[in-house]
Coordinates of C-alpha atoms in Angstrom, one line a residue:
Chain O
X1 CA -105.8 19.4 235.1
X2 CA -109.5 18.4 234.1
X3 CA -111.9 18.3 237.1
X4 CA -114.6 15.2 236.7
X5 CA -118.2 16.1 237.8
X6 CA -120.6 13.2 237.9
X7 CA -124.2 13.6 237.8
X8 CA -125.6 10.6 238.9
X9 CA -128.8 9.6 240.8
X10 CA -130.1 6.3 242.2
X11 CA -133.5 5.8 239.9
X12 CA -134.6 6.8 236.6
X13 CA -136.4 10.0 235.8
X14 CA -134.9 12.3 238.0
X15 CA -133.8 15.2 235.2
X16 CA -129.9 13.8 235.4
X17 CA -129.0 14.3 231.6
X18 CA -131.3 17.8 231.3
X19 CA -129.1 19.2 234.7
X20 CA -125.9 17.7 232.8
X21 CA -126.0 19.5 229.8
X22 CA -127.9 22.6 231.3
X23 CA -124.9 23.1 233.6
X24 CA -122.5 22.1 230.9
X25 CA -123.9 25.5 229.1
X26 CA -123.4 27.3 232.8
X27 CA -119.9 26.1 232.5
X28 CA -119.3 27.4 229.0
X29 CA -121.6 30.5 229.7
X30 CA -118.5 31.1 232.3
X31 CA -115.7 30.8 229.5
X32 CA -114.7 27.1 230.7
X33 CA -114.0 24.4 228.1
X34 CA -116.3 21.7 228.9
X35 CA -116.6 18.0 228.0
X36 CA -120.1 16.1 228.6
X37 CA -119.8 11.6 228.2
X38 CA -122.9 10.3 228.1
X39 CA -122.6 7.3 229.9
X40 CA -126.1 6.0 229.8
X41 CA -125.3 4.1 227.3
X42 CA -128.5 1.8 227.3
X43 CA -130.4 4.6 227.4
X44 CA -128.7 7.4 225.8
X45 CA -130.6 11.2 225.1
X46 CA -128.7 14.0 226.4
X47 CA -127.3 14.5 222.8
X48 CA -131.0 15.7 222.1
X49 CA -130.8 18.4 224.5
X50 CA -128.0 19.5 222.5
X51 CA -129.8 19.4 219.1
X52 CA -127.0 16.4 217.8
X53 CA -127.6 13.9 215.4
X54 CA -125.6 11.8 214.8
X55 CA -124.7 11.2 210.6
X56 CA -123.3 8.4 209.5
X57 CA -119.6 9.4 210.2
X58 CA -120.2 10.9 213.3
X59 CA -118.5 8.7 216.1
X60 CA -120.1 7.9 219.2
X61 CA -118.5 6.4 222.3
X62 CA -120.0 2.8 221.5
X63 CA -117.1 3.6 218.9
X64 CA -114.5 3.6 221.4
X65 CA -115.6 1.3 223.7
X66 CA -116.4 -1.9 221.7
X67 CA -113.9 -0.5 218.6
X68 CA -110.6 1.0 217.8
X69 CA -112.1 4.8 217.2
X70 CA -109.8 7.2 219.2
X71 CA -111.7 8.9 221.9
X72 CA -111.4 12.5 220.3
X73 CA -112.9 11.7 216.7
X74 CA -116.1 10.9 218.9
X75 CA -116.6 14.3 220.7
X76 CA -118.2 16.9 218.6
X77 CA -118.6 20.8 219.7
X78 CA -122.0 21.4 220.5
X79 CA -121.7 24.9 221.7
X80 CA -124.9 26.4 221.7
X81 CA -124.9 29.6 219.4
X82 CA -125.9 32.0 222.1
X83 CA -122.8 30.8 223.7
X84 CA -120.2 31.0 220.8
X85 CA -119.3 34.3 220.9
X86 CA -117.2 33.3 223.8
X87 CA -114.4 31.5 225.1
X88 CA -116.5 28.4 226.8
X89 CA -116.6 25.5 224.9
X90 CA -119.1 21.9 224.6
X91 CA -117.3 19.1 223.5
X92 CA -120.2 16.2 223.6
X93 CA -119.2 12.5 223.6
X94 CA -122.8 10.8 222.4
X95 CA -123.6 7.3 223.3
X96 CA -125.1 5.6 220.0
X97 CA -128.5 5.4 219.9
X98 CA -129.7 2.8 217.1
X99 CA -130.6 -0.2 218.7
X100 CA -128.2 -2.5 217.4
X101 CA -125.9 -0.5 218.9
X102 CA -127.2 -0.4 221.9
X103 CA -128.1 -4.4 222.1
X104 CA -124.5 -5.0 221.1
X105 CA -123.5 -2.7 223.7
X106 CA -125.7 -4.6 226.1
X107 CA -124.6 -8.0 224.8
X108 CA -121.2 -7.9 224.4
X109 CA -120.6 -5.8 227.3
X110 CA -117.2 -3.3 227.2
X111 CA -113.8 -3.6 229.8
X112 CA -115.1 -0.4 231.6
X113 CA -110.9 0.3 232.4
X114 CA -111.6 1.8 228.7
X115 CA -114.1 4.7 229.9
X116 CA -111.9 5.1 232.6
X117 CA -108.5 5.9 230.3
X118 CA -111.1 7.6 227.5
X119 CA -112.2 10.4 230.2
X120 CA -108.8 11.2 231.2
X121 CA -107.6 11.1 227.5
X122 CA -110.0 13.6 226.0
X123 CA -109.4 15.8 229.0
X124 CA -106.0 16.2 228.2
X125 CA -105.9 16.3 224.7
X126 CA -109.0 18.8 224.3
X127 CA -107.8 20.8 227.6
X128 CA -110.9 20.4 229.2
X129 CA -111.5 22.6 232.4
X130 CA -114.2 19.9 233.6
X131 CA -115.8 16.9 232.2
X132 CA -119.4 16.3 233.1
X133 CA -120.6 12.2 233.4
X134 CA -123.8 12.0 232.7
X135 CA -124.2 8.7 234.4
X136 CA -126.6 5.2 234.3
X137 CA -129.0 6.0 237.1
X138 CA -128.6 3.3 240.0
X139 CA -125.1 1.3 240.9
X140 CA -123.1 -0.7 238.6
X141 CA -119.8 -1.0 237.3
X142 CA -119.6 1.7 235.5
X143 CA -121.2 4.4 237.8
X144 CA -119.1 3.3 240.2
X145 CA -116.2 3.7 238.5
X146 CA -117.8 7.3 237.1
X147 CA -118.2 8.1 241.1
X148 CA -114.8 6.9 242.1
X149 CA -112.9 9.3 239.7
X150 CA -114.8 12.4 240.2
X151 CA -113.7 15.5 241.6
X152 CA -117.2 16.2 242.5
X153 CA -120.5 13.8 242.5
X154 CA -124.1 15.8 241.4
X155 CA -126.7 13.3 243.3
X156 CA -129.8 14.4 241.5
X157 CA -133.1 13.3 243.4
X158 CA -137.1 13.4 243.3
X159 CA -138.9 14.6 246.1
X160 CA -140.1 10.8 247.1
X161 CA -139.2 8.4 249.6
X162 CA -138.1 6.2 246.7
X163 CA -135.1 8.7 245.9
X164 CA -134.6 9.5 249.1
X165 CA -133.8 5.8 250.8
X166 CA -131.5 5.1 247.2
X167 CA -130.4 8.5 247.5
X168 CA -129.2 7.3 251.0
X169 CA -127.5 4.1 249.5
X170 CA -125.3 5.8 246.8
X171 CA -124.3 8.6 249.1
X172 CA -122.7 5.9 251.3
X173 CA -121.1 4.1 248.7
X174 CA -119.7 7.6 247.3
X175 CA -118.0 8.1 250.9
X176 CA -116.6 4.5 250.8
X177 CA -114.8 5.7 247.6
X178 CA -113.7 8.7 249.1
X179 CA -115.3 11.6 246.7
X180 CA -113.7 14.9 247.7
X181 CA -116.6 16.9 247.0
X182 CA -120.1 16.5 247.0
X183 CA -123.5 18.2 246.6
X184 CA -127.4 17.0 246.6
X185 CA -129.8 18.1 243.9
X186 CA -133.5 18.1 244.5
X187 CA -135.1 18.6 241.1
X188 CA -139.0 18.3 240.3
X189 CA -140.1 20.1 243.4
X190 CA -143.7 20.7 243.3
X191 CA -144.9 24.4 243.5
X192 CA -146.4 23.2 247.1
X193 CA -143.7 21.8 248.7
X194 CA -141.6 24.5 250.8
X195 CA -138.3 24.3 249.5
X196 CA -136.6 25.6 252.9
X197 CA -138.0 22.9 254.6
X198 CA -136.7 20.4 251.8
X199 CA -133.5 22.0 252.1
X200 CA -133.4 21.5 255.5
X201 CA -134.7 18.0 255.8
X202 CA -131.9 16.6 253.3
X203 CA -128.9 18.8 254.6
X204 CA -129.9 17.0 257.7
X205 CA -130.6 13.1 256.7
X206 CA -127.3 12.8 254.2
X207 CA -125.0 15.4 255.8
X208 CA -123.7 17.0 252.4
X209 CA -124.1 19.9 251.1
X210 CA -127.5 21.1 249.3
X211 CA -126.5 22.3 245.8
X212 CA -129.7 23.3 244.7
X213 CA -133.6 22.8 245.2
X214 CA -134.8 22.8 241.1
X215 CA -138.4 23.5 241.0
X216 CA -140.9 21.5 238.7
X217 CA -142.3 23.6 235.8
X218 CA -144.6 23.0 233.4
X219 CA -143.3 25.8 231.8
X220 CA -139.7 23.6 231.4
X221 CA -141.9 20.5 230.4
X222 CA -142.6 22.4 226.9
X223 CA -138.9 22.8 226.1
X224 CA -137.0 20.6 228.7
X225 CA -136.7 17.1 226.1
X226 CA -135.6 19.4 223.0
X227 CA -133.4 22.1 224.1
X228 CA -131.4 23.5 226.6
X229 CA -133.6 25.7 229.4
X230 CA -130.7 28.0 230.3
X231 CA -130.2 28.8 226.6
X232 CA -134.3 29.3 225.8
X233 CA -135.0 30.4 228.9
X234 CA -132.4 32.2 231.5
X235 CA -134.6 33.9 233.9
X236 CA -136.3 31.2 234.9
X237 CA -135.8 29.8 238.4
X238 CA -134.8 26.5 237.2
X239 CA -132.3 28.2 235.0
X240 CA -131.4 30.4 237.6
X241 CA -130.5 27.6 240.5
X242 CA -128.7 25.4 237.7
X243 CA -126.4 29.1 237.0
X244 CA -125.9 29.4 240.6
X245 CA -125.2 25.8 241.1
X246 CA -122.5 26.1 238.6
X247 CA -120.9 29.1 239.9
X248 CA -121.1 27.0 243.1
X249 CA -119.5 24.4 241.9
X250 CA -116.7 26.0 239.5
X251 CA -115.5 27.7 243.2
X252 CA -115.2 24.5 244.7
X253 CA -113.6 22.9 242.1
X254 CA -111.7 25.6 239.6
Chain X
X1 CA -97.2 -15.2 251.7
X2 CA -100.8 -15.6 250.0
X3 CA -103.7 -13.6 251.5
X4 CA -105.4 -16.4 252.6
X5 CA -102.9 -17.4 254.7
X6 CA -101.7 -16.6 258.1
X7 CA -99.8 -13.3 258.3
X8 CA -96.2 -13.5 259.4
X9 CA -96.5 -10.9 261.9
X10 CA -99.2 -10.2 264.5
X11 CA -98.5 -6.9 265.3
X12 CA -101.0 -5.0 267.3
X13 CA -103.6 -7.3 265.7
X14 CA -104.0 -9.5 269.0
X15 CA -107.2 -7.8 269.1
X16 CA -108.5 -8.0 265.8
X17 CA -108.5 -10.5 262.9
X18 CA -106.5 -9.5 260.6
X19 CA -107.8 -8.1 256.8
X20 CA -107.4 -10.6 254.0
X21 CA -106.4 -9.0 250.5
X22 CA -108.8 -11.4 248.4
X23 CA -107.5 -13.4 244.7
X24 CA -108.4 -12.7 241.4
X25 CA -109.3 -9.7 239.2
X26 CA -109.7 -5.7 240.3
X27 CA -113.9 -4.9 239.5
X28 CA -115.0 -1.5 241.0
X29 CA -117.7 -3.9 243.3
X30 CA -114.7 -5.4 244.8
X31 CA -113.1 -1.9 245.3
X32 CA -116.0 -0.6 247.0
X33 CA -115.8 -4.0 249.4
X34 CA -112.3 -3.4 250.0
X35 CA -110.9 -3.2 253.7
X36 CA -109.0 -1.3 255.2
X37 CA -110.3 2.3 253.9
X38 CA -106.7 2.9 253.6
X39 CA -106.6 0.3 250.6
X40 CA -110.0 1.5 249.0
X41 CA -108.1 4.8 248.7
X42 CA -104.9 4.1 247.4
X43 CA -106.4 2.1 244.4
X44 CA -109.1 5.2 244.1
X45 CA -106.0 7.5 243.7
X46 CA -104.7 5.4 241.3
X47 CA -108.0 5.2 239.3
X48 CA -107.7 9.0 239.3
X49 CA -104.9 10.5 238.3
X50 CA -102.6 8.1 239.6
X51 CA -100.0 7.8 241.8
X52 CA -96.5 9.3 242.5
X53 CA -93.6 7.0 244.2
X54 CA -94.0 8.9 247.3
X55 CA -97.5 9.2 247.1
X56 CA -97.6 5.2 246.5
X57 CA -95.3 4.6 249.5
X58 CA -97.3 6.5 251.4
X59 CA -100.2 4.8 251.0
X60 CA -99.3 1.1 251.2
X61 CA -97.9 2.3 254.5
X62 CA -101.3 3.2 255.7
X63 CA -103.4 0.1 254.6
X64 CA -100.5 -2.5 255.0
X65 CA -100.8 -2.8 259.0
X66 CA -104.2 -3.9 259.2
X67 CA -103.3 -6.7 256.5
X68 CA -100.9 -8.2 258.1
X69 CA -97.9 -7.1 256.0
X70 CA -95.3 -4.8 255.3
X71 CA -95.5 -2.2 252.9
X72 CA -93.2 -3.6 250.4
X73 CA -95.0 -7.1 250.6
X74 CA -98.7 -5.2 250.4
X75 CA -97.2 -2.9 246.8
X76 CA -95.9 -6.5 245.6
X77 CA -99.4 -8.3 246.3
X78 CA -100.9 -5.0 244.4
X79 CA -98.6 -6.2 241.6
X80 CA -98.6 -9.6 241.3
X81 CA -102.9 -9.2 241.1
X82 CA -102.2 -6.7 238.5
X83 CA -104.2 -4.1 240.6
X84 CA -101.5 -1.9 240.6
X85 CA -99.4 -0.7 236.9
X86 CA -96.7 1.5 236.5
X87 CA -98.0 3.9 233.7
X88 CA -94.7 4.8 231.3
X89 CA -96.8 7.7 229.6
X90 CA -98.1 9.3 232.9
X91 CA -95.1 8.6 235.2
X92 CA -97.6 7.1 237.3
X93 CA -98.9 4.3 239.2
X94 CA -102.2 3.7 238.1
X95 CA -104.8 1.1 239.6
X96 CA -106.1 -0.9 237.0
X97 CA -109.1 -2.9 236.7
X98 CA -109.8 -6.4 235.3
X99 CA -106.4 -7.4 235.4
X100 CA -106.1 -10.8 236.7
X101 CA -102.4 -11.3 235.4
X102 CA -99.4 -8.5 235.8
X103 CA -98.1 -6.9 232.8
X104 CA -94.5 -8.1 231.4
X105 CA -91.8 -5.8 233.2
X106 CA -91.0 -2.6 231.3

């Protein structure tokens, strides 16, 4: 059965859709078929990260959602080269990204019991190992919905007392809906901030588990917006904690 | 029996008021909302991959008490809001969203 990972956070900028598809290419690195929905839907990019464009017959989920376009003729493989040689697989379900689309999308609004039936359905009929939602950040309908069906929720967070009282606010709501797994992310750490005593200070105020403390790079800013950093650039230790997170995370949930 | 109603049977709720199971269509805001926990997870299971018939009974066990109600009168409630749908393709209960009216029998 497909596992369902969400990566949300509470505020914007946080590095949520590079950590998505960066651990969807951990995943596949690992020989597991994975699926990645972008959910942001009035902000869509993760598909860049990938190197996808969408042509003009290329489906996007806006197809399914607000049309009659069957879930699977909108995911398209993605697999990074370096990673084809093996077993794992990318199957990427882009959100549109012309702005009619988007302002439709935004207008006309969707019956969000479709995502829900759309994940399951592409998980089954592309024998997914694990679906990665690449969420909205903050709460709404539809990350809530994303949150409630996960096997695992990815809380990605800054470093600032915004993220960490919102932080605080979707963690709670996640326990109301009864997540079985969770794990914290604190991405963007600045090279003076000592990430033991981060680790130690958000262990303590949220009481799950501390997947990874992701280091800010200007190294990563270079490459981060056009490609994927594990693929580029393995060794580095922001590749390096999003591998280990992965291999974290496919134990507690494979 | 509607929720908003006095329950038929008290119980061991001399103590405490009673839950209400409130009207209208399933959203995820009202889901989060929901009381007793017990409720909140049943329709999460069903979001997920749904639910078997022992699975289900289990369940509306565990939340009908603090409503006031039996477990057969909570699963019919579930219904009757459309909450709740037996899935022919799955085998499965599944807890549906939006659904202010129940599906025609199968």
């Amino acid at each position: 059965m497909t596992r369902i990972l969400s990566v949300h956070s509470f505020r914007g900028g946080t590095g949520k859709s590079n950590l998505s598809a960066n651990l969807a290419a951990a995943f596949a690195a690992r020989g597991l078929r994975v699926g990645v929905f972008d959910t942001d839907l009035a902000s869509p990019g993760i598909h860049v990260l990938f190197g996808f464009t969408a042509g003009p017959e290329s489906h996007t989920l806006n197809d399914h959602l607000q049309g009659s376009i069957p879930i699977e003729k909108c995911s398209h493989d993605v697999t990074p080269s370096a990673l084809g040689g093996g077993k794992g697989r990318i199957y990427l379900v882009p959100a549109a990204m012309d702005g009619d689309r988007i302002a439709r999308l935004l207008r006309e609004g969707y019956e969000v019991e479709r995502l829900n039936d759309a994940l399951f359905s592409l998980g089954q009929s592309q024998h997914l190992d694990l679906l990665i939602v690449d969420t909205h950040p903050g709460i709404n309908e539809e990350t809530l919905l994303s949150t409630a069906i996960s096997d695992c929720l990815v809380m990605v967070m800054r470093p600032d007392q915004q993220d960490y009282l919102g932080t605080a606010v979707a963690i709670e709501v996640a326990q109301r809906l009864m997540v079985p797994e969770a794990r914290l992310v604190v991405n963007k750490l600045p090279p003076h901030f000592d990430a033991e005593q981060v680790r130690a200070r958000v262990a303590q105020s949220y009481g799950i588990p501390v997947g990874a403390i992701l280091p800010l790079s200007d190294d990563l800013l270079t490459i981060a917006s056009r490609s994927l950093a594990l693929v580029d650039v393995p060794s580095h230790p922001w590749s390096a904690g999003v591998t280990q997170l992965a291999a974290d995370l496919a134990d507690a949930l494979l | 029996m509607r929720s908003s109603e006095p329950p038929e049977t008290a119980g061991d709720s001399a103590a405490r008021p009673l839950l209400a199971l409130p009207e209208g269509p399933l959203s995820m805001a009202r889901l989060v909302a929901l009381e007793p926990a017990a409720l909140r997870q049943l329709l999460t299971l069903g979001l997920r991959a749904g639910l078997g018939e022992p699975e289900l009974d289990a369940c509306c066990a565990a939340a009908a008490p603090p409503l006031g109600q039996t477990p057969e009168q909570l699963r019919a409630r579930l219904q009757e809001r459309g909450w709740l749908r037996w899935d022919p393709e799955r085998q499965r209960w599944r807890t549906r969203l939006g659904a202010a009216r129940p599906p025609a029998p199968p």
